Amino acid sequence: MDLSYGEGAETFRREVRSFLKGAWQPGERRKDELKTFIRDFRTKATDAGYLYRAIPKQYGGSEQPADVVKAQVIREEFARARAPMEIGGNGMSMLVPTLLEKGTPEQKDMFIRQTMAGDMMWGQGYSEPGTGSDLASVRTRAELVGDEWVINGQKIWTSQGDRATHMFGLFRTEPNASKHGGISYLMLDLNQPGVTRRPIRQMTGEAGFYEFFFDNARTPASWIVGERGDGWNVSRTTLKHERASIGSADALGGTFRKLVELAQEMEIDGQPAIKDAKVRDALTKIEGWVMAHRYSSFRLFSLAAAQEQPGLVGLMMKLLLTETGHEMALLAQELIGDHALIEPASAGTRGRGPEKWLDQIMGTLGNSIAGGTTNIQRNIIAERGLGLPRDLAMEADK
């Protein structure tokens, strides 16, 4: 297996490294001064063709030819220099690619540049109470009144809901149509009368998700992406980008290295835990999964470089990422022992010592939901990849 990128890529790597050496010098800047420096740095990096490569220049991007090898080199070198890449979040990773593919020219002009600048922060409005994994059964209504959509209902499990200024999501606009054909993909401003946001406290004590209530909230009729009643197909575009954004080649490697350090730090019968045969066996199994994820990412990378369809590789990687992360958290919990019973807020989970693992342990449970639940991922892989019969439980729900 040849994992080298080729001489052309290595020449490009030296160019990126030289740019970063000159442009990324944050020094001792703090707060507002640092924010200004980062904004200016992103502008320089975009002008140099390293950031926002897939976005046309007319919307503020660098509009570079699609090249997955160069994109990977840029990610690696920016990470090595600890330099910021594009503004993240739902807006850049999901909405902007969807608008580029499905949006009108007016929508692209209005939303893409402001999202890139961080002036628009987006929450995702998909999940609703009682809908579970059946996304097409959303009930939040949007009724066209004049030149506005009037929205009533509730959305839940919206990440980054505290900072979101806008929302994109699915709303039922055709109550008499089929389940999949009666929904539309709308965008709306969250800072208006008729919108109430409420934090959802997690077991860590933090509010990582929010729920939103709509009581005659309004959004312009033109803020619909795609055709009316075709929101299901538009949403598949968004979910495709969401799943592609979860994880990287070394997404598990850093956590595994910290797990090994924890095993070296903690003791069993007066000896470092890593000397215990059962601990070493567990670490060996986990390392195998970590390596499997890493090489699967190279497989996905190679498919993209050859302009071939990834098939189910992305779903398999997401499943492996979630399951391996959870197994690492469980082993960390065993190694921590009594410390795992300490309340995170009092333990200082982001401080020193083994207590910093507590958020990781609890957070992996939420990761099994993000981007599609683990069981749904298994069903898709089994049915579409292996040709197995449909899940009987899913058939019974019809």
Short mmCIF file of C-alpha atoms in Angstrom, two decimals:
data_model
loop_
_atom_site.label_atom_id
_atom_site.label_comp_id
_atom_site.label_asym_id
_atom_site.label_seq_id
_atom_site.Cartn_x
_atom_site.Cartn_y
_atom_site.Cartn_z
CA MET A 1 0.00 0.00 0.00
CA ASP A 2 1.48 3.33 -1.11
CA LEU A 3 0.41 6.05 1.34
CA SER A 4 2.62 8.79 -0.13
CA TYR A 5 0.92 11.74 -1.81
CA GLY A 6 3.45 12.12 -4.61
CA GLU A 7 6.16 14.68 -5.34
CA GLY A 8 3.69 17.28 -6.60
CA ALA A 9 1.82 17.18 -3.32
CA GLU A 10 5.02 17.47 -1.31
CA THR A 11 6.04 20.54 -3.32
CA PHE A 12 2.64 22.04 -2.55
CA ARG A 13 3.12 21.12 1.12
CA ARG A 14 6.31 23.20 1.23
CA GLU A 15 4.42 26.14 -0.29
CA VAL A 16 1.69 25.91 2.35
CA ARG A 17 4.25 25.58 5.13
CA SER A 18 6.11 28.65 3.87
CA PHE A 19 2.88 30.66 3.76
CA LEU A 20 1.98 29.68 7.32
CA LYS A 21 5.45 30.53 8.59
CA GLY A 22 5.00 34.09 7.39
CA ALA A 23 1.26 34.65 7.88
CA TRP A 24 0.41 32.77 11.09
CA GLN A 25 2.25 34.57 13.89
CA PRO A 26 -0.36 35.19 16.60
CA GLY A 27 2.27 35.95 19.24
CA GLU A 28 0.82 37.20 22.52
CA ARG A 29 -2.37 38.67 21.05
CA ARG A 30 -5.48 38.25 23.18
CA LYS A 31 -9.25 38.73 22.89
CA ASP A 32 -10.31 41.41 20.38
CA GLU A 33 -6.80 41.83 18.99
CA LEU A 34 -6.55 38.08 18.39
CA LYS A 35 -9.99 37.96 16.77
CA THR A 36 -8.98 40.71 14.34
CA PHE A 37 -5.71 38.93 13.57
CA ILE A 38 -7.53 35.64 12.88
CA ARG A 39 -10.05 37.35 10.60
CA ASP A 40 -7.22 39.00 8.64
CA PHE A 41 -5.33 35.70 8.49
CA ARG A 42 -8.33 33.90 7.02
CA THR A 43 -8.61 36.62 4.37
CA LYS A 44 -4.93 36.17 3.43
CA ALA A 45 -5.28 32.37 3.38
CA THR A 46 -8.34 32.64 1.14
CA ASP A 47 -6.56 35.02 -1.23
CA ALA A 48 -3.68 32.52 -1.37
CA GLY A 49 -6.11 29.76 -2.34
CA TYR A 50 -5.89 27.70 0.85
CA LEU A 51 -9.29 28.32 2.42
CA TYR A 52 -12.86 28.20 1.08
CA ARG A 53 -11.55 26.45 -2.01
CA ALA A 54 -14.92 25.11 -3.14
CA ILE A 55 -16.68 28.48 -2.89
CA PRO A 56 -16.78 30.77 -5.97
CA LYS A 57 -14.94 34.07 -5.72
CA GLN A 58 -18.16 36.01 -6.23
CA TYR A 59 -19.31 34.73 -2.82
CA GLY A 60 -15.99 35.35 -1.06
CA GLY A 61 -14.22 32.04 -1.68
CA SER A 62 -10.97 31.24 -3.44
CA GLU A 63 -12.62 29.09 -6.17
CA GLN A 64 -9.89 26.51 -6.64
CA PRO A 65 -10.13 23.38 -8.79
CA ALA A 66 -11.30 20.33 -6.89
CA ASP A 67 -8.19 18.53 -5.62
CA VAL A 68 -8.62 16.24 -2.63
CA VAL A 69 -4.87 15.70 -2.30
CA LYS A 70 -4.15 19.40 -1.95
CA ALA A 71 -7.11 19.80 0.39
CA GLN A 72 -5.70 17.05 2.62
CA VAL A 73 -2.23 18.63 2.60
CA ILE A 74 -3.74 21.96 3.65
CA ARG A 75 -5.61 20.34 6.54
CA GLU A 76 -2.47 18.58 7.73
CA GLU A 77 -0.24 21.65 7.56
CA PHE A 78 -2.75 24.00 9.19
CA ALA A 79 -3.18 21.45 11.99
CA ARG A 80 0.59 21.15 12.39
CA ALA A 81 0.91 24.94 12.68
CA ARG A 82 -2.21 25.13 14.89
CA ALA A 83 -3.61 27.70 12.47
CA PRO A 84 -7.38 28.20 12.13
CA MET A 85 -9.12 26.96 9.02
CA GLU A 86 -12.58 27.97 7.83
CA ILE A 87 -15.22 29.05 10.30
CA GLY A 88 -16.91 25.82 11.27
CA GLY A 89 -20.38 24.93 12.45
CA ASN A 90 -23.54 23.87 10.70
CA GLY A 91 -23.50 26.83 8.35
CA MET A 92 -20.21 26.13 6.60
CA SER A 93 -20.25 22.34 6.82
CA MET A 94 -23.87 21.73 5.80
CA LEU A 95 -25.89 24.75 4.67
CA VAL A 96 -23.36 26.42 2.36
CA PRO A 97 -22.64 23.23 0.35
CA THR A 98 -26.40 22.70 0.09
CA LEU A 99 -26.96 26.25 -1.18
CA LEU A 100 -24.18 25.88 -3.73
CA GLU A 101 -25.90 22.76 -5.04
CA LYS A 102 -29.59 23.63 -4.61
CA GLY A 103 -29.91 27.34 -3.83
CA THR A 104 -30.92 30.22 -6.09
CA PRO A 105 -28.40 32.91 -7.11
CA GLU A 106 -30.17 35.36 -4.77
CA GLN A 107 -29.87 32.95 -1.84
CA LYS A 108 -26.19 32.40 -2.51
CA ASP A 109 -25.59 36.16 -2.60
CA MET A 110 -27.54 36.71 0.61
CA PHE A 111 -26.31 33.88 2.82
CA ILE A 112 -22.92 32.45 1.82
CA ARG A 113 -20.66 35.46 2.39
CA GLN A 114 -22.31 36.33 5.72
CA THR A 115 -22.01 32.73 6.88
CA MET A 116 -18.32 32.66 5.94
CA ALA A 117 -17.75 35.83 7.96
CA GLY A 118 -19.51 34.40 11.00
CA ASP A 119 -22.23 37.05 10.87
CA MET A 120 -24.83 34.30 10.42
CA MET A 121 -24.63 31.32 12.77
CA TRP A 122 -26.87 28.41 11.84
CA GLY A 123 -28.76 25.82 13.86
CA GLN A 124 -30.19 22.68 12.31
CA GLY A 125 -33.96 22.24 12.55
CA TYR A 126 -34.58 18.57 11.84
CA SER A 127 -35.42 16.59 14.98
CA GLU A 128 -38.76 16.96 16.74
CA PRO A 129 -40.25 15.38 19.87
CA GLY A 130 -41.73 12.00 19.03
CA THR A 131 -40.30 11.69 15.52
CA GLY A 132 -37.29 9.60 16.56
CA SER A 133 -35.19 8.50 13.60
CA ASP A 134 -38.09 8.91 11.15
CA LEU A 135 -37.08 12.32 9.84
CA ALA A 136 -39.89 12.41 7.27
CA SER A 137 -42.55 12.42 10.01
CA VAL A 138 -41.85 16.03 11.08
CA ARG A 139 -44.99 17.89 12.18
CA THR A 140 -43.86 21.52 12.57
CA ARG A 141 -46.11 23.43 10.17
CA ALA A 142 -45.22 26.21 7.75
CA GLU A 143 -48.19 27.88 6.05
CA LEU A 144 -47.72 30.33 3.19
CA VAL A 145 -49.56 33.57 4.03
CA GLY A 146 -48.99 36.25 1.44
CA ASP A 147 -45.25 36.53 0.88
CA GLU A 148 -44.27 34.84 4.16
CA TRP A 149 -44.21 31.39 5.71
CA VAL A 150 -45.89 31.29 9.12
CA ILE A 151 -44.31 28.59 11.30
CA ASN A 152 -45.78 26.79 14.32
CA GLY A 153 -44.31 23.83 16.16
CA GLN A 154 -41.14 22.69 17.89
CA LYS A 155 -37.61 21.59 17.01
CA ILE A 156 -35.29 19.81 19.43
CA TRP A 157 -31.67 18.66 19.80
CA THR A 158 -30.27 21.67 17.95
CA SER A 159 -26.54 21.89 18.49
CA GLN A 160 -24.95 25.35 18.90
CA GLY A 161 -28.45 26.63 19.62
CA ASP A 162 -27.16 29.23 22.05
CA ARG A 163 -25.17 31.01 19.32
CA ALA A 164 -27.48 30.38 16.38
CA THR A 165 -28.89 33.48 14.72
CA HIS A 166 -30.66 31.51 11.98
CA MET A 167 -31.98 28.01 11.34
CA PHE A 168 -32.33 25.74 8.34
CA GLY A 169 -34.54 22.69 8.48
CA LEU A 170 -37.58 20.71 7.41
CA PHE A 171 -41.13 21.97 7.86
CA ARG A 172 -44.44 20.45 6.78
CA THR A 173 -45.94 22.69 4.11
CA GLU A 174 -48.28 20.21 2.40
CA PRO A 175 -50.37 18.52 5.14
CA ASN A 176 -52.37 16.43 2.65
CA ALA A 177 -49.38 15.15 0.67
CA SER A 178 -47.42 11.95 1.26
CA LYS A 179 -45.09 11.85 4.25
CA HIS A 180 -41.95 12.41 2.19
CA GLY A 181 -43.59 14.74 -0.32
CA GLY A 182 -45.22 17.15 2.11
CA ILE A 183 -42.16 18.84 3.60
CA SER A 184 -40.07 21.81 2.48
CA TYR A 185 -36.58 23.02 3.32
CA LEU A 186 -36.79 26.50 4.84
CA MET A 187 -34.44 29.02 6.43
CA LEU A 188 -35.50 31.52 9.08
CA ASP A 189 -34.19 34.23 11.40
CA LEU A 190 -34.29 33.10 15.03
CA ASN A 191 -34.11 36.60 16.50
CA GLN A 192 -37.78 37.51 16.13
CA PRO A 193 -41.03 37.45 18.13
CA GLY A 194 -42.58 34.01 18.07
CA VAL A 195 -39.31 32.12 18.55
CA THR A 196 -38.38 30.80 21.99
CA ARG A 197 -35.17 28.87 22.66
CA ARG A 198 -34.59 26.71 25.71
CA PRO A 199 -31.38 24.92 26.77
CA ILE A 200 -31.33 21.16 27.27
CA ARG A 201 -29.02 20.30 30.15
CA GLN A 202 -26.97 17.18 29.58
CA MET A 203 -25.49 14.81 32.14
CA THR A 204 -22.26 16.83 31.97
CA GLY A 205 -24.15 19.85 33.31
CA GLU A 206 -23.67 21.75 30.07
CA ALA A 207 -26.33 22.80 27.57
CA GLY A 208 -24.89 21.35 24.39
CA PHE A 209 -28.29 21.28 22.70
CA TYR A 210 -31.33 23.56 22.56
CA GLU A 211 -35.01 23.20 21.73
CA PHE A 212 -36.93 25.84 19.81
CA PHE A 213 -40.63 26.71 19.97
CA PHE A 214 -42.33 28.53 17.09
CA ASP A 215 -45.53 30.49 17.65
CA ASN A 216 -46.47 32.22 14.39
CA ALA A 217 -42.81 32.83 13.58
CA ARG A 218 -42.29 34.20 10.09
CA THR A 219 -39.79 33.86 7.27
CA PRO A 220 -39.85 35.25 3.70
CA ALA A 221 -41.43 33.03 1.05
CA SER A 222 -38.17 33.24 -0.90
CA TRP A 223 -36.22 31.57 1.92
CA ILE A 224 -37.10 28.10 0.66
CA VAL A 225 -34.32 25.93 -0.77
CA GLY A 226 -35.42 23.83 -3.72
CA GLU A 227 -39.02 23.33 -4.74
CA ARG A 228 -41.98 23.46 -2.39
CA GLY A 229 -42.66 19.93 -1.09
CA ASP A 230 -39.21 18.71 -2.17
CA GLY A 231 -37.50 19.29 1.17
CA TRP A 232 -36.80 15.59 1.65
CA ASN A 233 -34.47 15.49 -1.35
CA VAL A 234 -32.79 18.75 -0.33
CA SER A 235 -32.25 17.40 3.20
CA ARG A 236 -30.43 14.37 1.81
CA THR A 237 -27.89 16.79 0.33
CA THR A 238 -27.39 18.43 3.74
CA LEU A 239 -27.07 15.12 5.59
CA LYS A 240 -24.53 13.95 3.04
CA HIS A 241 -22.32 16.90 3.94
CA GLU A 242 -22.93 16.43 7.68
CA ARG A 243 -21.82 12.81 7.65
CA ALA A 244 -18.81 13.68 5.51
CA SER A 245 -17.78 16.31 8.06
CA ILE A 246 -17.67 13.92 11.02
CA GLY A 247 -14.18 12.61 11.68
CA SER A 248 -10.78 12.70 9.97
CA ALA A 249 -7.84 10.39 9.31
CA ASP A 250 -6.51 10.78 12.84
CA ALA A 251 -9.80 11.57 14.59
CA LEU A 252 -9.27 8.69 17.02
CA GLY A 253 -5.49 8.68 17.21
CA GLY A 254 -5.14 11.62 19.58
CA THR A 255 -7.71 10.23 22.01
CA PHE A 256 -6.06 6.81 21.94
CA ARG A 257 -2.67 8.31 22.77
CA LYS A 258 -4.24 10.07 25.75
CA LEU A 259 -5.83 6.77 26.80
CA VAL A 260 -2.41 5.11 26.79
CA GLU A 261 -1.06 7.96 28.92
CA LEU A 262 -3.94 7.42 31.35
CA ALA A 263 -3.10 3.71 31.57
CA GLN A 264 0.49 4.66 32.35
CA GLU A 265 -0.63 7.14 35.02
CA MET A 266 -3.22 5.04 36.88
CA GLU A 267 -2.24 2.08 39.05
CA ILE A 268 -3.52 -1.46 39.62
CA ASP A 269 -2.14 -3.27 42.68
CA GLY A 270 0.63 -0.71 43.01
CA GLN A 271 1.79 -1.05 39.39
CA PRO A 272 1.05 1.12 36.34
CA ALA A 273 -2.23 -0.09 34.87
CA ILE A 274 -0.63 -0.52 31.47
CA LYS A 275 1.34 -3.48 32.83
CA ASP A 276 -1.89 -5.36 33.58
CA ALA A 277 -2.57 -8.08 30.99
CA LYS A 278 -6.29 -7.30 30.70
CA VAL A 279 -5.63 -3.60 30.20
CA ARG A 280 -3.00 -4.29 27.55
CA ASP A 281 -5.40 -6.67 25.80
CA ALA A 282 -8.13 -4.01 25.77
CA LEU A 283 -5.70 -1.37 24.49
CA THR A 284 -4.51 -3.70 21.73
CA LYS A 285 -8.07 -4.32 20.51
CA ILE A 286 -8.86 -0.61 20.56
CA GLU A 287 -5.66 0.22 18.70
CA GLY A 288 -6.75 -2.20 15.97
CA TRP A 289 -10.03 -0.32 15.59
CA VAL A 290 -8.19 3.01 15.57
CA MET A 291 -5.93 1.77 12.77
CA ALA A 292 -8.93 0.38 10.87
CA HIS A 293 -10.57 3.81 10.99
CA ARG A 294 -7.38 5.54 9.90
CA TYR A 295 -6.84 3.28 6.89
CA SER A 296 -10.53 3.45 5.98
CA SER A 297 -10.12 7.22 5.83
CA PHE A 298 -7.24 6.73 3.39
CA ARG A 299 -9.53 4.49 1.35
CA LEU A 300 -12.15 7.22 1.26
CA PHE A 301 -9.43 9.72 0.38
CA SER A 302 -8.25 7.51 -2.52
CA LEU A 303 -11.78 7.10 -3.85
CA ALA A 304 -12.27 10.86 -3.83
CA ALA A 305 -8.92 11.41 -5.55
CA ALA A 306 -9.97 8.96 -8.28
CA GLN A 307 -13.38 10.69 -8.53
CA GLU A 308 -15.13 7.45 -7.57
CA GLN A 309 -18.27 7.17 -5.46
CA PRO A 310 -17.55 6.35 -1.80
CA GLY A 311 -20.56 4.06 -1.45
CA LEU A 312 -21.04 3.06 2.17
CA VAL A 313 -17.45 3.70 3.27
CA GLY A 314 -18.42 6.99 4.91
CA LEU A 315 -21.20 5.35 6.92
CA MET A 316 -18.85 2.56 7.99
CA MET A 317 -16.28 5.11 9.13
CA LYS A 318 -18.85 7.06 11.12
CA LEU A 319 -20.01 3.85 12.82
CA LEU A 320 -16.43 2.85 13.60
CA LEU A 321 -15.64 6.33 14.91
CA THR A 322 -18.62 6.29 17.27
CA GLU A 323 -18.17 2.74 18.55
CA THR A 324 -14.41 3.02 19.06
CA GLY A 325 -14.77 6.34 20.85
CA HIS A 326 -17.28 4.75 23.21
CA GLU A 327 -15.02 1.75 23.88
CA MET A 328 -12.14 4.09 24.72
CA ALA A 329 -14.38 6.00 27.11
CA LEU A 330 -15.49 2.79 28.84
CA LEU A 331 -11.90 1.67 29.36
CA ALA A 332 -10.99 5.12 30.67
CA GLN A 333 -13.89 4.86 33.10
CA GLU A 334 -12.57 1.55 34.42
CA LEU A 335 -9.06 2.96 34.77
CA ILE A 336 -10.27 6.06 36.60
CA GLY A 337 -12.17 3.98 39.14
CA ASP A 338 -13.64 5.99 42.02
CA HIS A 339 -12.84 9.25 40.23
CA ALA A 340 -15.55 8.36 37.70
CA LEU A 341 -18.17 8.91 40.42
CA ILE A 342 -17.16 12.53 41.01
CA GLU A 343 -19.58 15.14 39.72
CA PRO A 344 -17.98 16.76 36.62
CA ALA A 345 -18.56 20.33 37.81
CA SER A 346 -16.70 19.73 41.08
CA ALA A 347 -14.02 17.55 39.53
CA GLY A 348 -12.95 20.18 37.02
CA THR A 349 -13.21 17.95 33.97
CA ARG A 350 -11.09 20.26 31.86
CA GLY A 351 -8.39 20.49 34.46
CA ARG A 352 -5.64 18.10 35.38
CA GLY A 353 -5.69 14.43 36.19
CA PRO A 354 -8.06 11.62 35.24
CA GLU A 355 -11.18 13.68 35.95
CA LYS A 356 -10.78 15.43 32.60
CA TRP A 357 -12.01 12.18 31.02
CA LEU A 358 -15.48 12.45 32.55
CA ASP A 359 -16.89 14.69 29.82
CA GLN A 360 -15.40 12.33 27.23
CA ILE A 361 -17.06 9.35 28.89
CA MET A 362 -20.49 10.94 28.92
CA GLY A 363 -20.11 12.74 25.61
CA THR A 364 -19.63 9.54 23.61
CA LEU A 365 -23.25 8.64 24.29
CA GLY A 366 -24.34 11.74 22.37
CA ASN A 367 -21.96 10.93 19.52
CA SER A 368 -24.01 7.81 18.82
CA ILE A 369 -26.84 10.13 17.73
CA ALA A 370 -24.99 12.84 15.77
CA GLY A 371 -25.15 12.37 12.01
CA GLY A 372 -27.54 9.41 12.27
CA THR A 373 -27.98 6.99 15.15
CA THR A 374 -25.74 3.96 15.42
CA ASN A 375 -28.56 1.48 14.87
CA ILE A 376 -29.78 3.32 11.78
CA GLN A 377 -26.23 3.29 10.40
CA ARG A 378 -26.08 -0.47 10.97
CA ASN A 379 -29.39 -0.99 9.17
CA ILE A 380 -28.29 1.02 6.13
CA ILE A 381 -24.98 -0.84 5.88
CA ALA A 382 -26.68 -4.22 6.32
CA GLU A 383 -29.50 -3.59 3.84
CA ARG A 384 -27.75 -1.56 1.14
CA GLY A 385 -24.24 -2.91 1.53
CA LEU A 386 -24.78 -6.58 2.42
CA GLY A 387 -28.21 -7.10 0.89
CA LEU A 388 -29.75 -8.32 4.15
CA PRO A 389 -33.55 -8.19 4.74
CA ARG A 390 -35.07 -5.03 6.15
CA ASP A 391 -35.26 -4.59 9.91
CA LEU A 392 -38.53 -6.18 11.04
CA ALA A 393 -38.97 -3.51 13.70
CA MET A 394 -38.85 -0.82 11.01
CA GLU A 395 -41.38 -2.74 8.91
CA ALA A 396 -43.73 -3.01 11.91
CA ASP A 397 -43.71 0.78 12.35
CA LYS A 398 -45.11 1.35 8.87
#
